[in-house]
Amino acid sequence: MEKPVPAASKVMRVPRSLLLEITARCNLRCRYCYFFNNPAMVYRDLPAEEWLKFFNELGSLGVMKLTLAGGEPFFREDLPALIEGIVRNRMRFSMLSNGGLINDEIAAFMAGTGRCDYVQVSVDGSCAEVHDSCRGKGSFDGAIRGIRTLQRHGIFVAVRLTIHRNNVQDLENTARFLLEDLGLQDFGTNAAGYMGACCANAEDVLLNTEERQEAMAILLRLAAKYPGRILADAGPLADGRMWRRMEEARAQGKPAFYNGGRLTGCGCTSNKLAVRADGVLVPCNMLAHIELGRINQDSLVEVWQNSPALNQIRNRPAISLSDFEFCAGCPYTPYCTGNCPGLAYTLTGQVDHPSPDACFRQFLKEGGTLP
Amino acid sequence: MNPTDKPIASPLVVLREEFDDWAVLFNPDTADAVGTNPVGVAVWKLMDGKTRLADIVSKVKNSFEDVPDSVPQEIEAFVNSLSENGFVGLELPGK
């Protein structure tokens, strides 16, 4: 009997949160940055007045949270005015940063609002030599200085560690540094992906199968050593956990996973949306080429509820993996979600396609084994 | 809270209607959020600091079909719970 199609997520009246790329400027040029050298991006900043007008719309609709990203959000000299606009409109906020431009003045201001959920700072190693290899000279010192400044002001710091060829051997030191020396509650991990600037540096940056397997083994071991303190929605740790479940299910002939066998890998568009630095509404910052409208010109409610492009992404779960030649004969199909549509797009040119980057069968074909 | 009290919804709290008139009440200062059904939404909208709790109950009873007998107690418990969490206050006497 045909497996029933999982019910498409019910769409709420307006998104709960948005990710805003408030600037296209950055003090760094990281070798794997998804944002720069991305043909979908328009590298132009909006004046503060445009953002503030948009915040009024978001406040009137009951949007709860904004994530300010970039570029580097602390690059904007008028950041306090933007934050005041967020607070005035009864929202909370978080920031994605490289940490290098954070100083006492802005940290004190943010803490004073009482509305900052966290600042995520990227840290890719336990020392400058490793961290700076992809992010540029001086960036490690800047990141750590930024973290300590935030901690001093009582702002929650959420570190993100992006795994690439140059930091796999440093993962153990990095975990110890972040959790024991810096005293972080936890940190998140992912991996450099074939997007933006990374495409030109893929040979030097992206993990090969052997490195991916090694990163997976190290991270699974570290996750056991530091229970609940190493997080992953993507990258080697997430893959390792998911692929272990898939292998166990296949070996035991278990029924399909609840969300398996279809393109269910992304639920982002059920409750959030993104805005590019030039003010264009997009489904996600990983899908910056799908233009849904423009802030202050198009009604957010109209875009959110009726955009054909957005609804097409929401309907991805109706697409069966068995429709793809790529998945033909794969024993893991009933347990697979197709993963991130953003990476599927950059790797295959199609959004409605499983992501080859997250393919367990491909990993095994290339000689990979599960730790 | 007494039936004669006039509760007032905190102007800071966001009423976010989500699906089928169900909603979330969100306090951005504390990040606390409370889910509520359509009756709760109606109660929230009536808490203007001028309407007595007893009158709010009456208006809700008149606005919905098949209202159970326990609705006064349920509304009172709901408002008390919101009050304890800082979502609702009382208009000060004499104001």
PDB file of N, CA and C in Angstrom, chain B residues 9-80:
ATOM      1  N   ALA B   9      -5.060  43.851  30.585  1.00  0.00           N
ATOM      2  CA  ALA B   9      -3.999  43.118  29.874  1.00  0.00           C
ATOM      3  C   ALA B   9      -2.775  44.012  29.752  1.00  0.00           C
ATOM      4  N   SER B  10      -1.607  43.470  30.043  1.00  0.00           N
ATOM      5  CA  SER B  10      -0.383  44.263  29.935  1.00  0.00           C
ATOM      6  C   SER B  10      -0.190  44.707  28.485  1.00  0.00           C
ATOM      7  N   PRO B  11       0.004  46.013  28.284  1.00  0.00           N
ATOM      8  CA  PRO B  11       0.202  46.501  26.913  1.00  0.00           C
ATOM      9  C   PRO B  11       1.517  46.021  26.320  1.00  0.00           C
ATOM     10  N   LEU B  12       2.389  45.526  27.164  1.00  0.00           N
ATOM     11  CA  LEU B  12       3.669  45.014  26.669  1.00  0.00           C
ATOM     12  C   LEU B  12       3.504  43.642  25.998  1.00  0.00           C
ATOM     13  N   VAL B  13       2.495  42.902  26.469  1.00  0.00           N
ATOM     14  CA  VAL B  13       2.331  41.520  25.986  1.00  0.00           C
ATOM     15  C   VAL B  13       1.717  41.510  24.584  1.00  0.00           C
ATOM     16  N   VAL B  14       2.271  40.646  23.748  1.00  0.00           N
ATOM     17  CA  VAL B  14       1.826  40.530  22.355  1.00  0.00           C
ATOM     18  C   VAL B  14       0.811  39.398  22.243  1.00  0.00           C
ATOM     19  N   LEU B  15      -0.345  39.717  21.671  1.00  0.00           N
ATOM     20  CA  LEU B  15      -1.308  38.655  21.342  1.00  0.00           C
ATOM     21  C   LEU B  15      -1.045  38.240  19.904  1.00  0.00           C
ATOM     22  N   ARG B  16      -0.614  37.003  19.736  1.00  0.00           N
ATOM     23  CA  ARG B  16      -0.236  36.515  18.409  1.00  0.00           C
ATOM     24  C   ARG B  16      -1.200  35.428  17.986  1.00  0.00           C
ATOM     25  N   GLU B  17      -2.163  35.797  17.150  1.00  0.00           N
ATOM     26  CA  GLU B  17      -3.147  34.794  16.716  1.00  0.00           C
ATOM     27  C   GLU B  17      -2.510  33.921  15.646  1.00  0.00           C
ATOM     28  N   GLU B  18      -2.579  32.611  15.830  1.00  0.00           N
ATOM     29  CA  GLU B  18      -1.812  31.718  14.953  1.00  0.00           C
ATOM     30  C   GLU B  18      -2.678  30.863  14.046  1.00  0.00           C
ATOM     31  N   PHE B  19      -3.367  29.882  14.596  1.00  0.00           N
ATOM     32  CA  PHE B  19      -4.191  28.988  13.777  1.00  0.00           C
ATOM     33  C   PHE B  19      -5.619  28.989  14.283  1.00  0.00           C
ATOM     34  N   ASP B  20      -6.591  29.133  13.408  1.00  0.00           N
ATOM     35  CA  ASP B  20      -7.991  28.921  13.769  1.00  0.00           C
ATOM     36  C   ASP B  20      -8.371  29.638  15.066  1.00  0.00           C
ATOM     37  N   ASP B  21      -7.931  30.866  15.215  1.00  0.00           N
ATOM     38  CA  ASP B  21      -8.223  31.681  16.391  1.00  0.00           C
ATOM     39  C   ASP B  21      -7.505  31.237  17.663  1.00  0.00           C
ATOM     40  N   TRP B  22      -6.690  30.191  17.571  1.00  0.00           N
ATOM     41  CA  TRP B  22      -5.824  29.893  18.711  1.00  0.00           C
ATOM     42  C   TRP B  22      -4.700  30.908  18.685  1.00  0.00           C
ATOM     43  N   ALA B  23      -4.092  31.144  19.857  1.00  0.00           N
ATOM     44  CA  ALA B  23      -3.128  32.239  19.910  1.00  0.00           C
ATOM     45  C   ALA B  23      -2.025  31.974  20.932  1.00  0.00           C
ATOM     46  N   VAL B  24      -1.014  32.803  20.860  1.00  0.00           N
ATOM     47  CA  VAL B  24       0.067  32.804  21.841  1.00  0.00           C
ATOM     48  C   VAL B  24       0.141  34.200  22.445  1.00  0.00           C
ATOM     49  N   LEU B  25       0.230  34.242  23.777  1.00  0.00           N
ATOM     50  CA  LEU B  25       0.504  35.512  24.456  1.00  0.00           C
ATOM     51  C   LEU B  25       1.992  35.516  24.777  1.00  0.00           C
ATOM     52  N   PHE B  26       2.683  36.550  24.338  1.00  0.00           N
ATOM     53  CA  PHE B  26       4.145  36.566  24.409  1.00  0.00           C
ATOM     54  C   PHE B  26       4.610  37.812  25.137  1.00  0.00           C
ATOM     55  N   ASN B  27       5.375  37.598  26.198  1.00  0.00           N
ATOM     56  CA  ASN B  27       5.959  38.721  26.920  1.00  0.00           C
ATOM     57  C   ASN B  27       7.398  38.904  26.452  1.00  0.00           C
ATOM     58  N   PRO B  28       7.682  39.934  25.667  1.00  0.00           N
ATOM     59  CA  PRO B  28       9.033  40.065  25.107  1.00  0.00           C
ATOM     60  C   PRO B  28      10.097  40.376  26.154  1.00  0.00           C
ATOM     61  N   ASP B  29       9.697  40.894  27.307  1.00  0.00           N
ATOM     62  CA  ASP B  29      10.696  41.203  28.332  1.00  0.00           C
ATOM     63  C   ASP B  29      11.217  39.949  29.021  1.00  0.00           C
ATOM     64  N   THR B  30      10.337  38.950  29.142  1.00  0.00           N
ATOM     65  CA  THR B  30      10.751  37.736  29.853  1.00  0.00           C
ATOM     66  C   THR B  30      10.893  36.542  28.915  1.00  0.00           C
ATOM     67  N   ALA B  31      10.408  36.672  27.682  1.00  0.00           N
ATOM     68  CA  ALA B  31      10.356  35.591  26.692  1.00  0.00           C
ATOM     69  C   ALA B  31       9.343  34.515  27.082  1.00  0.00           C
ATOM     70  N   ASP B  32       8.523  34.778  28.106  1.00  0.00           N
ATOM     71  CA  ASP B  32       7.477  33.819  28.471  1.00  0.00           C
ATOM     72  C   ASP B  32       6.366  33.834  27.418  1.00  0.00           C
ATOM     73  N   ALA B  33       5.839  32.668  27.103  1.00  0.00           N
ATOM     74  CA  ALA B  33       4.747  32.574  26.137  1.00  0.00           C
ATOM     75  C   ALA B  33       3.693  31.615  26.675  1.00  0.00           C
ATOM     76  N   VAL B  34       2.445  31.971  26.474  1.00  0.00           N
ATOM     77  CA  VAL B  34       1.326  31.146  26.939  1.00  0.00           C
ATOM     78  C   VAL B  34       0.405  30.881  25.746  1.00  0.00           C
ATOM     79  N   GLY B  35       0.143  29.619  25.479  1.00  0.00           N
ATOM     80  CA  GLY B  35      -0.793  29.281  24.410  1.00  0.00           C
ATOM     81  C   GLY B  35      -2.220  29.383  24.917  1.00  0.00           C
ATOM     82  N   THR B  36      -3.111  29.818  24.061  1.00  0.00           N
ATOM     83  CA  THR B  36      -4.512  29.932  24.512  1.00  0.00           C
ATOM     84  C   THR B  36      -5.498  29.632  23.383  1.00  0.00           C
ATOM     85  N   ASN B  37      -6.671  29.189  23.804  1.00  0.00           N
ATOM     86  CA  ASN B  37      -7.714  28.838  22.830  1.00  0.00           C
ATOM     87  C   ASN B  37      -8.576  30.068  22.519  1.00  0.00           C
ATOM     88  N   PRO B  38      -9.551  29.933  21.619  1.00  0.00           N
ATOM     89  CA  PRO B  38     -10.350  31.109  21.238  1.00  0.00           C
ATOM     90  C   PRO B  38     -11.060  31.781  22.413  1.00  0.00           C
ATOM     91  N   VAL B  39     -11.445  31.020  23.426  1.00  0.00           N
ATOM     92  CA  VAL B  39     -12.083  31.648  24.590  1.00  0.00           C
ATOM     93  C   VAL B  39     -11.071  32.533  25.314  1.00  0.00           C
ATOM     94  N   GLY B  40      -9.866  32.009  25.461  1.00  0.00           N
ATOM     95  CA  GLY B  40      -8.805  32.794  26.097  1.00  0.00           C
ATOM     96  C   GLY B  40      -8.523  34.074  25.319  1.00  0.00           C
ATOM     97  N   VAL B  41      -8.553  33.989  24.013  1.00  0.00           N
ATOM     98  CA  VAL B  41      -8.333  35.175  23.177  1.00  0.00           C
ATOM     99  C   VAL B  41      -9.432  36.212  23.445  1.00  0.00           C
ATOM    100  N   ALA B  42     -10.677  35.718  23.524  1.00  0.00           N
ATOM    101  CA  ALA B  42     -11.802  36.633  23.782  1.00  0.00           C
ATOM    102  C   ALA B  42     -11.645  37.296  25.146  1.00  0.00           C
ATOM    103  N   VAL B  43     -11.250  36.503  26.148  1.00  0.00           N
ATOM    104  CA  VAL B  43     -11.039  37.059  27.493  1.00  0.00           C
ATOM    105  C   VAL B  43      -9.944  38.116  27.448  1.00  0.00           C
ATOM    106  N   TRP B  44      -8.861  37.790  26.780  1.00  0.00           N
ATOM    107  CA  TRP B  44      -7.726  38.722  26.696  1.00  0.00           C
ATOM    108  C   TRP B  44      -8.178  40.073  26.121  1.00  0.00           C
ATOM    109  N   LYS B  45      -8.955  40.007  25.068  1.00  0.00           N
ATOM    110  CA  LYS B  45      -9.380  41.249  24.399  1.00  0.00           C
ATOM    111  C   LYS B  45     -10.355  42.072  25.248  1.00  0.00           C
ATOM    112  N   LEU B  46     -10.993  41.398  26.222  1.00  0.00           N
ATOM    113  CA  LEU B  46     -11.950  42.118  27.076  1.00  0.00           C
ATOM    114  C   LEU B  46     -11.292  42.721  28.321  1.00  0.00           C
ATOM    115  N   MET B  47     -10.042  42.369  28.564  1.00  0.00           N
ATOM    116  CA  MET B  47      -9.398  42.860  29.791  1.00  0.00           C
ATOM    117  C   MET B  47      -8.822  44.251  29.547  1.00  0.00           C
ATOM    118  N   ASP B  48      -9.697  45.246  29.644  1.00  0.00           N
ATOM    119  CA  ASP B  48      -9.321  46.617  29.316  1.00  0.00           C
ATOM    120  C   ASP B  48      -9.178  47.505  30.551  1.00  0.00           C
ATOM    121  N   GLY B  49      -9.283  46.894  31.734  1.00  0.00           N
ATOM    122  CA  GLY B  49      -9.176  47.681  32.966  1.00  0.00           C
ATOM    123  C   GLY B  49     -10.466  48.399  33.327  1.00  0.00           C
ATOM    124  N   LYS B  50     -11.492  48.271  32.489  1.00  0.00           N
ATOM    125  CA  LYS B  50     -12.775  48.932  32.757  1.00  0.00           C
ATOM    126  C   LYS B  50     -13.885  47.912  32.989  1.00  0.00           C
ATOM    127  N   THR B  51     -13.641  46.688  32.531  1.00  0.00           N
ATOM    128  CA  THR B  51     -14.682  45.661  32.582  1.00  0.00           C
ATOM    129  C   THR B  51     -14.427  44.718  33.751  1.00  0.00           C
ATOM    130  N   ARG B  52     -15.468  44.507  34.580  1.00  0.00           N
ATOM    131  CA  ARG B  52     -15.328  43.608  35.722  1.00  0.00           C
ATOM    132  C   ARG B  52     -15.190  42.168  35.245  1.00  0.00           C
ATOM    133  N   LEU B  53     -14.469  41.368  36.021  1.00  0.00           N
ATOM    134  CA  LEU B  53     -14.267  39.968  35.655  1.00  0.00           C
ATOM    135  C   LEU B  53     -15.609  39.271  35.454  1.00  0.00           C
ATOM    136  N   ALA B  54     -16.580  39.574  36.319  1.00  0.00           N
ATOM    137  CA  ALA B  54     -17.910  38.943  36.201  1.00  0.00           C
ATOM    138  C   ALA B  54     -18.556  39.298  34.862  1.00  0.00           C
ATOM    139  N   ASP B  55     -18.329  40.535  34.412  1.00  0.00           N
ATOM    140  CA  ASP B  55     -18.909  40.954  33.121  1.00  0.00           C
ATOM    141  C   ASP B  55     -18.174  40.301  31.948  1.00  0.00           C
ATOM    142  N   ILE B  56     -16.867  40.098  32.134  1.00  0.00           N
ATOM    143  CA  ILE B  56     -16.101  39.396  31.087  1.00  0.00           C
ATOM    144  C   ILE B  56     -16.665  37.985  30.918  1.00  0.00           C
ATOM    145  N   VAL B  57     -16.930  37.337  32.048  1.00  0.00           N
ATOM    146  CA  VAL B  57     -17.486  35.979  31.992  1.00  0.00           C
ATOM    147  C   VAL B  57     -18.836  35.987  31.265  1.00  0.00           C
ATOM    148  N   SER B  58     -19.664  36.957  31.603  1.00  0.00           N
ATOM    149  CA  SER B  58     -20.992  37.032  30.954  1.00  0.00           C
ATOM    150  C   SER B  58     -20.861  37.223  29.453  1.00  0.00           C
ATOM    151  N   LYS B  59     -19.969  38.126  29.062  1.00  0.00           N
ATOM    152  CA  LYS B  59     -19.812  38.397  27.637  1.00  0.00           C
ATOM    153  C   LYS B  59     -19.302  37.168  26.900  1.00  0.00           C
ATOM    154  N   VAL B  60     -18.383  36.448  27.522  1.00  0.00           N
ATOM    155  CA  VAL B  60     -17.858  35.238  26.879  1.00  0.00           C
ATOM    156  C   VAL B  60     -18.966  34.190  26.753  1.00  0.00           C
ATOM    157  N   LYS B  61     -19.765  34.056  27.814  1.00  0.00           N
ATOM    158  CA  LYS B  61     -20.866  33.063  27.775  1.00  0.00           C
ATOM    159  C   LYS B  61     -21.839  33.390  26.653  1.00  0.00           C
ATOM    160  N   ASN B  62     -22.023  34.671  26.410  1.00  0.00           N
ATOM    161  CA  ASN B  62     -22.960  35.069  25.354  1.00  0.00           C
ATOM    162  C   ASN B  62     -22.364  34.972  23.953  1.00  0.00           C
ATOM    163  N   SER B  63     -21.041  34.884  23.895  1.00  0.00           N
ATOM    164  CA  SER B  63     -20.380  34.908  22.580  1.00  0.00           C
ATOM    165  C   SER B  63     -20.115  33.518  22.011  1.00  0.00           C
ATOM    166  N   PHE B  64     -20.119  32.488  22.865  1.00  0.00           N
ATOM    167  CA  PHE B  64     -19.778  31.141  22.410  1.00  0.00           C
ATOM    168  C   PHE B  64     -20.963  30.211  22.613  1.00  0.00           C
ATOM    169  N   GLU B  65     -21.051  29.224  21.767  1.00  0.00           N
ATOM    170  CA  GLU B  65     -22.106  28.225  21.906  1.00  0.00           C
ATOM    171  C   GLU B  65     -21.634  27.094  22.815  1.00  0.00           C
ATOM    172  N   ASP B  66     -22.587  26.400  23.411  1.00  0.00           N
ATOM    173  CA  ASP B  66     -22.299  25.226  24.233  1.00  0.00           C
ATOM    174  C   ASP B  66     -21.242  25.503  25.310  1.00  0.00           C
ATOM    175  N   VAL B  67     -21.419  26.609  26.017  1.00  0.00           N
ATOM    176  CA  VAL B  67     -20.458  26.957  27.070  1.00  0.00           C
ATOM    177  C   VAL B  67     -20.730  26.090  28.303  1.00  0.00           C
ATOM    178  N   PRO B  68     -19.727  25.384  28.815  1.00  0.00           N
ATOM    179  CA  PRO B  68     -19.963  24.517  29.989  1.00  0.00           C
ATOM    180  C   PRO B  68     -20.199  25.351  31.249  1.00  0.00           C
ATOM    181  N   ASP B  69     -20.838  24.708  32.261  1.00  0.00           N
ATOM    182  CA  ASP B  69     -21.129  25.414  33.510  1.00  0.00           C
ATOM    183  C   ASP B  69     -19.862  25.865  34.226  1.00  0.00           C
ATOM    184  N   SER B  70     -18.779  25.165  33.948  1.00  0.00           N
ATOM    185  CA  SER B  70     -17.532  25.455  34.683  1.00  0.00           C
ATOM    186  C   SER B  70     -16.788  26.668  34.126  1.00  0.00           C
ATOM    187  N   VAL B  71     -17.355  27.312  33.113  1.00  0.00           N
ATOM    188  CA  VAL B  71     -16.578  28.371  32.445  1.00  0.00           C
ATOM    189  C   VAL B  71     -16.205  29.530  33.374  1.00  0.00           C
ATOM    190  N   PRO B  72     -17.040  29.959  34.332  1.00  0.00           N
ATOM    191  CA  PRO B  72     -16.594  31.058  35.213  1.00  0.00           C
ATOM    192  C   PRO B  72     -15.323  30.695  35.977  1.00  0.00           C
ATOM    193  N   GLN B  73     -15.292  29.462  36.495  1.00  0.00           N
ATOM    194  CA  GLN B  73     -14.101  29.044  37.248  1.00  0.00           C
ATOM    195  C   GLN B  73     -12.878  28.948  36.317  1.00  0.00           C
ATOM    196  N   GLU B  74     -13.127  28.452  35.097  1.00  0.00           N
ATOM    197  CA  GLU B  74     -12.006  28.299  34.161  1.00  0.00           C
ATOM    198  C   GLU B  74     -11.439  29.667  33.756  1.00  0.00           C
ATOM    199  N   ILE B  75     -12.328  30.611  33.539  1.00  0.00           N
ATOM    200  CA  ILE B  75     -11.857  31.955  33.164  1.00  0.00           C
ATOM    201  C   ILE B  75     -11.116  32.600  34.328  1.00  0.00           C
ATOM    202  N   GLU B  76     -11.666  32.421  35.521  1.00  0.00           N
ATOM    203  CA  GLU B  76     -11.003  32.998  36.694  1.00  0.00           C
ATOM    204  C   GLU B  76      -9.603  32.390  36.874  1.00  0.00           C
ATOM    205  N   ALA B  77      -9.518  31.079  36.684  1.00  0.00           N
ATOM    206  CA  ALA B  77      -8.214  30.412  36.822  1.00  0.00           C
ATOM    207  C   ALA B  77      -7.247  30.913  35.754  1.00  0.00           C
ATOM    208  N   PHE B  78      -7.768  31.102  34.547  1.00  0.00           N
ATOM    209  CA  PHE B  78      -6.936  31.588  33.438  1.00  0.00           C
ATOM    210  C   PHE B  78      -6.394  32.990  33.756  1.00  0.00           C
ATOM    211  N   VAL B  79      -7.274  33.862  34.210  1.00  0.00           N
ATOM    212  CA  VAL B  79      -6.861  35.240  34.503  1.00  0.00           C
ATOM    213  C   VAL B  79      -5.891  35.258  35.685  1.00  0.00           C
ATOM    214  N   ASN B  80      -6.172  34.427  36.699  1.00  0.00           N
ATOM    215  CA  ASN B  80      -5.251  34.353  37.843  1.00  0.00           C
ATOM    216  C   ASN B  80      -3.862  33.912  37.405  1.00  0.00           C
TER     217      ASN B  80
END
